[in-house]
Short mmCIF file of N, CA and C in Angstrom, two decimals:
data_model
loop_
_atom_site.label_atom_id
_atom_site.label_comp_id
_atom_site.label_asym_id
_atom_site.label_seq_id
_atom_site.Cartn_x
_atom_site.Cartn_y
_atom_site.Cartn_z
N UNK X 1 -60.27 134.59 176.75
CA UNK X 1 -59.67 135.18 177.93
C UNK X 1 -58.64 134.30 177.83
N UNK X 2 -57.20 135.07 178.53
CA UNK X 2 -56.02 134.53 178.55
C UNK X 2 -55.98 133.41 179.96
N UNK X 3 -55.36 132.44 178.97
CA UNK X 3 -55.04 131.62 180.53
C UNK X 3 -53.51 130.84 180.65
N UNK X 4 -52.85 131.52 181.36
CA UNK X 4 -51.74 131.20 181.44
C UNK X 4 -51.45 129.91 182.38
N UNK X 5 -49.99 129.05 182.15
CA UNK X 5 -50.12 127.88 182.56
C UNK X 5 -48.77 128.07 182.89
N UNK X 6 -48.00 127.34 184.26
CA UNK X 6 -46.94 127.40 184.67
C UNK X 6 -45.92 126.22 184.15
N UNK X 7 -45.24 126.76 183.44
CA UNK X 7 -44.47 125.01 182.78
C UNK X 7 -43.43 124.62 183.29
N UNK X 8 -42.42 125.77 183.78
CA UNK X 8 -40.88 125.43 184.51
C UNK X 8 -41.08 126.46 185.50
N UNK X 9 -40.70 126.08 187.00
CA UNK X 9 -40.58 127.07 187.68
C UNK X 9 -38.81 127.51 187.97
N UNK X 10 -38.50 128.43 188.71
CA UNK X 10 -37.19 129.00 188.96
C UNK X 10 -36.19 127.67 188.93
N UNK X 11 -36.58 127.09 189.86
CA UNK X 11 -35.95 125.97 190.41
C UNK X 11 -35.55 124.92 189.32
N UNK X 12 -36.91 124.48 188.49
CA UNK X 12 -36.42 123.54 187.34
C UNK X 12 -36.14 123.84 186.22
N UNK X 13 -36.30 125.28 186.05
CA UNK X 13 -35.21 125.93 184.82
C UNK X 13 -33.91 125.53 185.49
N UNK X 14 -33.43 126.12 186.59
CA UNK X 14 -31.96 125.54 187.35
C UNK X 14 -31.40 124.47 186.57
N UNK X 15 -32.48 123.51 187.55
CA UNK X 15 -32.04 121.56 187.15
C UNK X 15 -32.16 121.33 185.79
N UNK X 16 -33.18 122.14 184.60
CA UNK X 16 -33.06 122.02 183.10
C UNK X 16 -31.57 121.94 183.05
N UNK X 17 -30.89 123.27 183.36
CA UNK X 17 -30.02 123.63 182.48
C UNK X 17 -29.02 122.85 182.78
N UNK X 18 -29.16 122.52 184.09
CA UNK X 18 -27.66 121.01 184.90
C UNK X 18 -27.96 120.27 184.08
N UNK X 19 -28.92 119.49 183.29
CA UNK X 19 -29.06 118.78 182.80
C UNK X 19 -28.45 118.60 181.38
N UNK X 20 -28.91 119.43 181.02
CA UNK X 20 -28.58 119.95 179.35
C UNK X 20 -26.79 120.36 179.58
N UNK X 21 -26.40 120.84 180.25
CA UNK X 21 -25.37 121.53 180.59
C UNK X 21 -24.18 119.42 180.55
N UNK X 22 -24.84 118.79 181.11
CA UNK X 22 -23.93 117.61 181.01
C UNK X 22 -24.04 116.64 180.27
N UNK X 23 -25.58 116.98 179.27
CA UNK X 23 -25.87 115.82 178.00
C UNK X 23 -24.72 116.90 176.92
N UNK X 24 -24.43 118.01 177.42
CA UNK X 24 -23.19 118.36 176.36
C UNK X 24 -21.78 118.30 176.25
N UNK X 25 -21.73 118.09 177.86
CA UNK X 25 -20.22 117.29 178.38
C UNK X 25 -20.06 115.77 177.89
N UNK X 26 -21.31 115.70 178.02
CA UNK X 26 -20.96 113.92 177.87
C UNK X 26 -20.69 113.79 176.27
N UNK X 27 -21.64 114.38 175.45
CA UNK X 27 -21.48 114.46 173.77
C UNK X 27 -20.06 114.89 173.39
N UNK X 28 -19.45 115.70 174.22
CA UNK X 28 -18.40 116.37 173.33
C UNK X 28 -17.36 115.67 174.44
N UNK X 29 -16.36 115.47 173.18
CA UNK X 29 -14.95 114.83 173.25
C UNK X 29 -14.38 115.35 174.30
N UNK X 30 -14.24 116.97 174.27
CA UNK X 30 -13.11 117.76 174.20
C UNK X 30 -13.64 118.85 174.98
N UNK X 31 -14.11 119.21 176.01
CA UNK X 31 -15.14 120.39 176.48
C UNK X 31 -14.03 121.68 176.55
N UNK X 32 -12.94 121.53 176.26
CA UNK X 32 -12.00 122.75 176.23
C UNK X 32 -12.35 123.15 174.43
N UNK X 33 -12.66 122.36 174.00
CA UNK X 33 -12.94 122.93 172.38
C UNK X 33 -14.21 123.37 171.75
N UNK X 34 -15.29 123.38 173.05
CA UNK X 34 -16.69 123.86 173.06
C UNK X 34 -16.43 125.41 172.99
N UNK X 35 -17.81 126.37 172.29
CA UNK X 35 -17.97 127.72 172.47
C UNK X 35 -19.55 127.77 172.59
N UNK X 36 -19.98 128.37 173.29
CA UNK X 36 -21.46 128.76 173.09
C UNK X 36 -22.05 130.22 172.55
N UNK X 37 -22.79 129.94 172.09
CA UNK X 37 -23.33 131.38 171.06
C UNK X 37 -24.80 131.10 171.59
N UNK X 38 -25.22 132.12 172.37
CA UNK X 38 -26.92 132.29 172.99
C UNK X 38 -27.29 133.49 171.45
N UNK X 39 -28.06 133.16 171.19
CA UNK X 39 -29.20 134.06 170.25
C UNK X 39 -29.87 134.92 171.11
N UNK X 40 -29.85 136.16 170.94
CA UNK X 40 -30.52 136.76 171.33
C UNK X 40 -31.69 137.22 171.18
N UNK X 41 -32.70 137.54 172.04
CA UNK X 41 -32.52 137.59 173.48
C UNK X 41 -31.97 136.89 174.53
N UNK X 42 -33.20 135.94 174.73
CA UNK X 42 -32.96 134.90 176.02
C UNK X 42 -31.92 134.07 175.86
N UNK X 43 -31.50 133.35 174.49
CA UNK X 43 -30.51 132.81 174.57
C UNK X 43 -29.28 132.97 175.12
N UNK X 44 -28.93 134.32 175.43
CA UNK X 44 -27.46 134.90 175.78
C UNK X 44 -27.36 134.26 177.23
N UNK X 45 -28.17 135.03 177.86
CA UNK X 45 -28.34 134.51 179.38
C UNK X 45 -28.16 133.15 179.60
N UNK X 46 -29.24 132.03 178.85
CA UNK X 46 -28.89 130.82 178.73
C UNK X 46 -27.89 130.48 178.63
N UNK X 47 -26.86 130.73 177.79
CA UNK X 47 -25.74 130.28 177.48
C UNK X 47 -24.59 130.51 178.41
N UNK X 48 -24.66 131.91 179.04
CA UNK X 48 -24.07 131.93 180.13
C UNK X 48 -24.10 131.06 181.45
N UNK X 49 -25.44 130.63 181.89
CA UNK X 49 -25.55 129.64 182.44
C UNK X 49 -24.92 128.20 182.34
N UNK X 50 -25.24 128.03 181.11
CA UNK X 50 -24.97 126.48 180.93
C UNK X 50 -23.40 126.78 180.73
N UNK X 51 -22.51 127.61 180.52
CA UNK X 51 -21.13 127.86 180.42
C UNK X 51 -20.55 127.83 182.05
N UNK X 52 -21.57 128.40 182.84
CA UNK X 52 -20.99 128.51 184.05
C UNK X 52 -21.46 126.81 184.79
N UNK X 53 -22.19 126.17 184.72
CA UNK X 53 -22.69 124.78 184.61
C UNK X 53 -21.28 124.00 184.17
N UNK X 54 -20.88 124.36 182.83
CA UNK X 54 -20.08 123.41 182.38
C UNK X 54 -18.67 123.71 183.03
N UNK X 55 -18.42 124.56 183.44
CA UNK X 55 -17.38 125.02 184.34
C UNK X 55 -17.49 123.77 185.67
N UNK X 56 -18.40 124.33 186.20
CA UNK X 56 -18.37 123.43 187.31
C UNK X 56 -18.47 121.85 187.25
N UNK X 57 -18.56 121.55 186.06
CA UNK X 57 -18.78 119.67 186.05
C UNK X 57 -17.14 119.67 185.56
N UNK X 58 -16.89 120.12 184.77
CA UNK X 58 -15.31 119.74 183.81
C UNK X 58 -14.26 120.66 184.21
N UNK X 59 -14.31 121.67 185.25
CA UNK X 59 -13.64 123.08 185.44
C UNK X 59 -12.33 123.17 184.61
N UNK X 60 -13.49 123.69 183.43
CA UNK X 60 -13.20 124.32 181.89
C UNK X 60 -13.68 125.25 181.99
N UNK X 61 -13.09 126.47 181.66
CA UNK X 61 -13.80 127.71 181.38
C UNK X 61 -14.10 127.86 179.37
N UNK X 62 -15.87 128.00 179.54
CA UNK X 62 -16.21 127.74 178.22
C UNK X 62 -16.13 129.16 177.66
N UNK X 63 -16.27 129.61 176.35
CA UNK X 63 -16.55 130.60 175.87
C UNK X 63 -17.47 131.12 175.34
N UNK X 64 -18.02 131.86 175.44
CA UNK X 64 -19.42 132.10 175.52
C UNK X 64 -19.33 133.70 174.45
N UNK X 65 -20.49 133.81 173.78
CA UNK X 65 -20.43 134.69 172.81
C UNK X 65 -22.10 134.85 172.23
N UNK X 66 -22.13 136.07 171.83
CA UNK X 66 -24.01 136.49 171.58
C UNK X 66 -24.03 136.71 170.04
N UNK X 67 -25.36 136.28 169.95
CA UNK X 67 -25.15 136.11 168.40
C UNK X 67 -26.29 137.10 167.91
N UNK X 68 -26.60 137.76 167.14
CA UNK X 68 -27.96 138.62 166.42
C UNK X 68 -28.17 138.20 165.30
N UNK X 69 -29.34 137.85 164.75
CA UNK X 69 -29.48 137.09 163.73
C UNK X 69 -30.70 138.18 162.67
N UNK X 70 -30.97 139.03 163.49
CA UNK X 70 -31.82 140.03 162.68
C UNK X 70 -31.63 139.82 161.33
N UNK X 71 -30.48 140.64 160.83
CA UNK X 71 -30.23 140.48 158.96
C UNK X 71 -30.10 139.50 158.06
N UNK X 72 -30.41 137.94 159.12
CA UNK X 72 -30.29 136.94 158.49
C UNK X 72 -31.72 136.23 158.38
N UNK X 73 -32.54 137.07 158.77
CA UNK X 73 -33.96 136.23 158.98
C UNK X 73 -34.31 136.49 157.54
N UNK X 74 -35.55 135.69 157.49
CA UNK X 74 -36.14 135.65 155.86
C UNK X 74 -37.40 136.52 155.84
N UNK X 75 -37.88 136.57 157.00
CA UNK X 75 -39.20 137.31 157.08
C UNK X 75 -38.92 138.94 158.16
N UNK X 76 -37.79 139.46 157.96
CA UNK X 76 -37.99 140.80 158.38
C UNK X 76 -39.08 141.64 157.75
N UNK X 77 -39.96 141.29 156.72
CA UNK X 77 -40.96 141.97 156.14
C UNK X 77 -42.43 141.90 156.74
N UNK X 78 -42.48 140.85 157.66
CA UNK X 78 -43.42 140.41 158.66
C UNK X 78 -43.24 140.11 160.24
N UNK X 79 -41.62 140.64 160.60
CA UNK X 79 -41.62 140.77 162.28
C UNK X 79 -41.58 142.46 162.42
N UNK X 80 -41.86 142.87 164.02
CA UNK X 80 -41.47 143.83 164.09
C UNK X 80 -40.83 144.24 164.03
N UNK X 81 -40.09 145.40 163.86
CA UNK X 81 -39.13 146.07 163.53
C UNK X 81 -38.53 146.53 165.21
N UNK X 82 -36.79 146.32 165.22
CA UNK X 82 -36.24 145.92 166.72
C UNK X 82 -35.12 146.22 165.85
N UNK X 83 -34.65 147.17 167.39
CA UNK X 83 -32.66 147.54 166.74
C UNK X 83 -32.17 146.40 167.06
N UNK X 84 -31.67 145.98 166.16
CA UNK X 84 -30.28 144.60 166.40
C UNK X 84 -29.37 145.08 167.29
N UNK X 85 -29.34 143.98 167.62
CA UNK X 85 -27.95 143.64 169.22
C UNK X 85 -26.86 143.66 168.89
N UNK X 86 -25.56 143.78 169.23
CA UNK X 86 -24.35 143.76 168.60
C UNK X 86 -24.03 142.18 169.05
N UNK X 87 -23.61 141.53 167.88
CA UNK X 87 -22.96 140.27 167.97
C UNK X 87 -21.51 140.57 168.74
N UNK X 88 -21.39 139.77 169.61
CA UNK X 88 -20.17 139.66 170.14
C UNK X 88 -19.94 137.99 170.34
N UNK X 89 -18.59 137.71 169.24
CA UNK X 89 -18.24 136.57 169.27
C UNK X 89 -16.48 136.69 169.17
N UNK X 90 -15.98 137.05 170.64
CA UNK X 90 -14.49 137.62 170.55
C UNK X 90 -13.52 136.39 170.33
N UNK X 91 -13.93 135.15 169.61
CA UNK X 91 -12.52 134.39 169.90
C UNK X 91 -13.14 133.98 168.10
N UNK X 92 -12.77 132.94 167.59
CA UNK X 92 -12.31 132.05 166.14
C UNK X 92 -12.80 130.90 166.51
N UNK X 93 -13.64 131.04 165.59
CA UNK X 93 -14.61 129.54 165.84
C UNK X 93 -14.09 128.64 164.59
N UNK X 94 -13.12 128.67 163.99
CA UNK X 94 -12.49 127.82 163.44
C UNK X 94 -12.17 126.41 163.88
N UNK X 95 -12.80 125.61 163.78
CA UNK X 95 -11.90 124.06 164.44
C UNK X 95 -12.93 123.69 165.46
N UNK X 96 -13.87 124.18 166.41
CA UNK X 96 -14.69 124.22 167.61
C UNK X 96 -15.76 123.83 167.46
N UNK X 97 -16.31 123.32 168.47
CA UNK X 97 -17.85 122.92 168.63
C UNK X 97 -18.39 123.99 168.68
N UNK X 98 -19.51 124.49 168.05
CA UNK X 98 -20.26 125.56 168.61
C UNK X 98 -21.53 125.15 168.95
N UNK X 99 -21.68 125.11 169.89
CA UNK X 99 -23.64 125.17 170.94
C UNK X 99 -23.97 126.43 170.45
N UNK X 100 -25.18 126.59 169.51
CA UNK X 100 -26.36 127.35 169.50
C UNK X 100 -27.01 127.50 170.55
N UNK X 101 -27.46 128.36 171.26
CA UNK X 101 -28.25 128.51 172.44
C UNK X 101 -29.53 129.55 172.51
N UNK X 102 -30.89 128.97 172.08
CA UNK X 102 -31.66 129.54 172.42
C UNK X 102 -33.15 129.32 173.20
N UNK X 103 -33.82 130.04 173.39
CA UNK X 103 -34.74 129.81 174.87
C UNK X 103 -35.85 128.74 174.19
N UNK X 104 -36.39 129.21 173.03
CA UNK X 104 -37.54 128.42 172.52
C UNK X 104 -37.48 128.12 170.83
N UNK X 105 -37.57 126.60 170.16
CA UNK X 105 -37.61 126.42 168.64
C UNK X 105 -38.64 125.87 168.60
N UNK X 106 -39.21 127.00 167.50
CA UNK X 106 -40.61 126.40 167.04
C UNK X 106 -40.73 126.23 165.52
N UNK X 107 -40.50 127.28 164.66
CA UNK X 107 -40.51 126.82 163.35
C UNK X 107 -38.87 126.86 162.80
N UNK X 108 -38.33 127.13 163.42
CA UNK X 108 -36.78 126.43 163.11
C UNK X 108 -36.12 127.51 162.42
N UNK X 109 -36.83 129.07 161.82
CA UNK X 109 -36.26 129.64 160.80
C UNK X 109 -35.06 130.73 161.57
N UNK X 110 -35.30 130.92 163.13
CA UNK X 110 -34.27 131.80 163.54
C UNK X 110 -33.14 130.85 163.82
N UNK X 111 -33.05 129.48 163.85
CA UNK X 111 -31.88 128.59 163.82
C UNK X 111 -31.35 128.37 162.42
N UNK X 112 -32.36 128.66 161.37
CA UNK X 112 -31.12 128.64 160.07
C UNK X 112 -30.89 130.46 159.64
N UNK X 113 -31.05 130.96 160.34
CA UNK X 113 -30.75 132.37 160.20
C UNK X 113 -29.57 132.11 161.25
N UNK X 114 -29.53 131.73 162.54
CA UNK X 114 -28.21 131.82 163.19
C UNK X 114 -27.31 130.72 162.51
N UNK X 115 -27.51 129.53 161.63
CA UNK X 115 -26.28 129.13 160.95
C UNK X 115 -25.84 129.79 159.94
N UNK X 116 -26.29 130.54 159.32
CA UNK X 116 -25.87 131.47 158.15
C UNK X 116 -25.19 132.43 159.38
N UNK X 117 -25.41 132.82 159.93
CA UNK X 117 -24.59 134.17 160.60
C UNK X 117 -23.34 133.64 161.23
N UNK X 118 -23.75 132.29 161.86
CA UNK X 118 -22.41 131.48 162.43
C UNK X 118 -21.20 131.60 161.13
N UNK X 119 -21.53 131.27 160.16
CA UNK X 119 -20.54 131.17 158.78
C UNK X 119 -19.83 132.56 158.74
N UNK X 120 -20.20 133.38 158.66
CA UNK X 120 -19.04 134.97 158.78
C UNK X 120 -18.41 135.18 160.10
N UNK X 121 -18.30 134.35 160.72
CA UNK X 121 -17.39 134.40 161.69
C UNK X 121 -16.48 133.16 161.87
N UNK X 122 -16.00 132.32 160.98
CA UNK X 122 -15.35 130.86 161.11
C UNK X 122 -15.95 130.02 160.40
N UNK X 123 -15.35 128.48 160.48
CA UNK X 123 -15.66 127.65 160.12
C UNK X 123 -15.35 126.72 161.03
N UNK X 124 -16.53 126.10 162.04
CA UNK X 124 -16.72 125.32 163.35
C UNK X 124 -16.52 123.63 162.48
N UNK X 125 -15.73 123.19 163.55
CA UNK X 125 -15.95 122.01 163.05
C UNK X 125 -17.33 121.03 163.01
N UNK X 126 -17.79 121.24 164.09
CA UNK X 126 -19.72 121.10 164.53
C UNK X 126 -20.08 122.23 164.92
N UNK X 127 -21.72 122.11 164.70
CA UNK X 127 -22.60 123.12 165.18
C UNK X 127 -23.84 121.90 165.79
N UNK X 128 -23.94 122.53 167.38
CA UNK X 128 -24.57 122.12 167.77
C UNK X 128 -25.99 122.74 168.35
N UNK X 129 -27.16 122.49 168.50
CA UNK X 129 -28.56 123.37 169.43
C UNK X 129 -28.75 122.73 170.29
N UNK X 130 -28.76 123.94 171.34
CA UNK X 130 -29.43 123.35 172.41
C UNK X 130 -30.57 124.43 172.85
N UNK X 131 -31.49 123.89 173.45
CA UNK X 131 -32.68 124.72 173.67
C UNK X 131 -33.75 124.09 174.60
N UNK X 132 -33.86 125.86 175.83
CA UNK X 132 -34.50 124.93 176.62
C UNK X 132 -36.09 124.72 176.50
N UNK X 133 -36.90 124.62 175.87
CA UNK X 133 -37.85 124.88 175.09
C UNK X 133 -38.10 124.59 173.59
N UNK X 134 -38.80 123.14 173.26
CA UNK X 134 -39.30 122.55 172.18
C UNK X 134 -40.65 122.54 171.87
N UNK X 135 -40.97 123.34 171.15
CA UNK X 135 -42.56 123.33 171.15
C UNK X 135 -43.04 122.90 169.81
N UNK X 136 -42.27 122.17 168.72
CA UNK X 136 -42.92 121.80 167.44
C UNK X 136 -43.46 122.73 166.54
N UNK X 137 -43.89 122.13 165.79
CA UNK X 137 -44.36 122.91 164.30
C UNK X 137 -43.64 123.39 163.55
N UNK X 138 -42.30 122.97 163.16
CA UNK X 138 -41.12 122.89 162.65
C UNK X 138 -41.62 123.38 160.62
N UNK X 139 -40.93 124.64 160.05
CA UNK X 139 -40.98 125.06 158.66
C UNK X 139 -40.02 124.23 158.03
N UNK X 140 -38.90 124.29 158.74
CA UNK X 140 -37.73 123.59 158.26
C UNK X 140 -36.86 122.72 158.69
N UNK X 141 -36.38 121.72 158.27
CA UNK X 141 -35.68 120.58 159.12
C UNK X 141 -34.71 120.80 160.30
N UNK X 142 -34.93 121.50 160.74
CA UNK X 142 -33.65 121.59 161.99
C UNK X 142 -34.48 121.16 163.50
N UNK X 143 -33.53 120.06 164.33
CA UNK X 143 -34.33 119.67 165.16
C UNK X 143 -32.61 119.66 166.41
N UNK X 144 -33.33 120.33 167.14
CA UNK X 144 -31.92 120.48 168.54
C UNK X 144 -31.48 119.16 169.31
N UNK X 145 -30.28 119.11 169.08
CA UNK X 145 -29.39 118.01 169.80
C UNK X 145 -29.79 117.88 171.63
N UNK X 146 -29.82 119.11 171.76
CA UNK X 146 -29.84 118.93 173.04
C UNK X 146 -31.52 119.80 173.72
N UNK X 147 -32.63 119.11 174.51
CA UNK X 147 -34.23 119.91 174.60
C UNK X 147 -33.75 119.60 176.36
N UNK X 148 -34.78 120.88 176.53
CA UNK X 148 -34.73 120.93 177.99
C UNK X 148 -36.01 120.34 178.45
N UNK X 149 -36.99 120.73 177.91
CA UNK X 149 -38.09 120.29 177.99
C UNK X 149 -38.94 120.39 176.33
N UNK X 150 -39.89 119.33 176.15
CA UNK X 150 -40.73 119.41 174.69
C UNK X 150 -41.93 119.34 175.20
N UNK X 151 -42.75 120.50 174.83
CA UNK X 151 -43.71 120.76 174.80
C UNK X 151 -45.03 121.13 173.73
N UNK X 152 -45.61 120.03 173.20
CA UNK X 152 -46.54 120.46 172.48
C UNK X 152 -47.41 121.14 172.24
N UNK X 153 -47.50 122.26 171.43
CA UNK X 153 -48.36 123.55 171.52
C UNK X 153 -49.48 123.32 170.34
N UNK X 154 -50.61 123.76 170.47
CA UNK X 154 -51.13 124.56 169.40
C UNK X 154 -50.78 125.67 168.83
N UNK X 155 -50.67 126.18 167.90
CA UNK X 155 -49.77 127.36 166.56
C UNK X 155 -50.35 128.19 167.27
N UNK X 156 -51.88 128.73 167.72
CA UNK X 156 -52.51 130.00 168.63
C UNK X 156 -51.95 129.70 169.87
N UNK X 157 -51.22 128.85 170.42
CA UNK X 157 -50.46 129.23 172.09
C UNK X 157 -49.30 130.42 171.93
N UNK X 158 -48.29 130.20 172.81
CA UNK X 158 -47.32 130.88 173.21
C UNK X 158 -46.52 130.52 173.94
N UNK X 159 -45.21 130.36 173.95
CA UNK X 159 -44.26 129.69 175.18
C UNK X 159 -43.70 130.93 175.30
N UNK X 160 -43.81 131.63 176.55
CA UNK X 160 -42.87 132.94 177.06
C UNK X 160 -41.81 132.36 178.35
N UNK X 161 -40.26 132.53 177.83
CA UNK X 161 -39.72 132.29 178.99
C UNK X 161 -39.06 133.39 179.49
N UNK X 162 -38.63 133.43 180.86
CA UNK X 162 -38.53 134.20 181.53
C UNK X 162 -37.06 134.09 182.08
N UNK X 163 -36.29 134.99 181.93
CA UNK X 163 -34.56 135.09 182.91
C UNK X 163 -34.55 136.52 183.25
N UNK X 164 -33.93 136.04 184.22
CA UNK X 164 -33.62 136.88 185.57
C UNK X 164 -32.84 138.58 184.89
N UNK X 165 -31.86 138.30 184.00
CA UNK X 165 -31.72 139.62 183.43
C UNK X 165 -32.09 140.54 182.46
N UNK X 166 -33.83 139.94 182.11
CA UNK X 166 -34.43 140.80 181.40
C UNK X 166 -35.81 140.85 181.98
N UNK X 167 -36.39 139.81 182.65
CA UNK X 167 -37.88 139.54 183.14
C UNK X 167 -37.53 140.07 184.79
N UNK X 168 -36.65 139.62 185.59
CA UNK X 168 -36.53 139.86 186.85
C UNK X 168 -36.67 138.22 187.60
N UNK X 169 -36.70 137.55 186.84
CA UNK X 169 -37.08 136.04 187.42
C UNK X 169 -36.73 135.04 186.42
N UNK X 170 -36.95 133.55 186.70
CA UNK X 170 -36.84 132.49 185.80
C UNK X 170 -38.11 131.71 185.80
N UNK X 171 -38.10 131.61 184.83
CA UNK X 171 -39.42 130.71 184.16
C UNK X 171 -40.04 130.37 183.13
N UNK X 172 -40.46 129.36 182.75
CA UNK X 172 -41.71 129.29 181.51
C UNK X 172 -43.21 129.07 182.05
N UNK X 173 -43.55 130.02 181.38
CA UNK X 173 -45.47 129.96 181.01
C UNK X 173 -45.82 129.66 179.38
N UNK X 174 -46.71 128.79 179.41
CA UNK X 174 -47.56 128.44 178.42
C UNK X 174 -48.67 129.79 178.56
N UNK X 175 -48.89 130.41 177.36
CA UNK X 175 -49.82 131.16 177.11
C UNK X 175 -50.99 130.88 176.49
N UNK X 176 -52.59 130.17 176.87
CA UNK X 176 -53.53 130.02 175.91
C UNK X 176 -54.46 131.02 175.83
N UNK X 177 -54.80 131.44 174.27
CA UNK X 177 -55.90 132.63 173.86
C UNK X 177 -55.35 133.86 174.12
#
């Protein structure tokens, strides 16, 4: 029997992203040198929300791009086939502080693929990682610089992030069974 546990409400998602945006600003010496790259699918709207909040905090418009990592994955033979999204990085990454944004970090393989993809678009000064949820169980030595919620999970559990653009609502749920 499937059991669904609400982890973050829409208001908690908003507050969490506000906190993460504040942490990014605090760590960044020059917010105008920041660029956010959302990892498809749900990392893209999360990156847009973070950029909007940084603009509120610092009155600086932060560039946002979208990164598809499909062809950089090391497990294409094991994941369901999907049509790749279009990577959209309409700015140079060279010398910038790039913040990769994703909804959930689990094994770390998506982020490893994203790091490989970023190299095709320039040579950033720094690359940071911001995630809404860190559920543990890393298979590669990658840790987020900014984490909205640490959520220890069992391997058989799932974490589902909902964003308005794709799901019609915001929230985070833990799915057991």
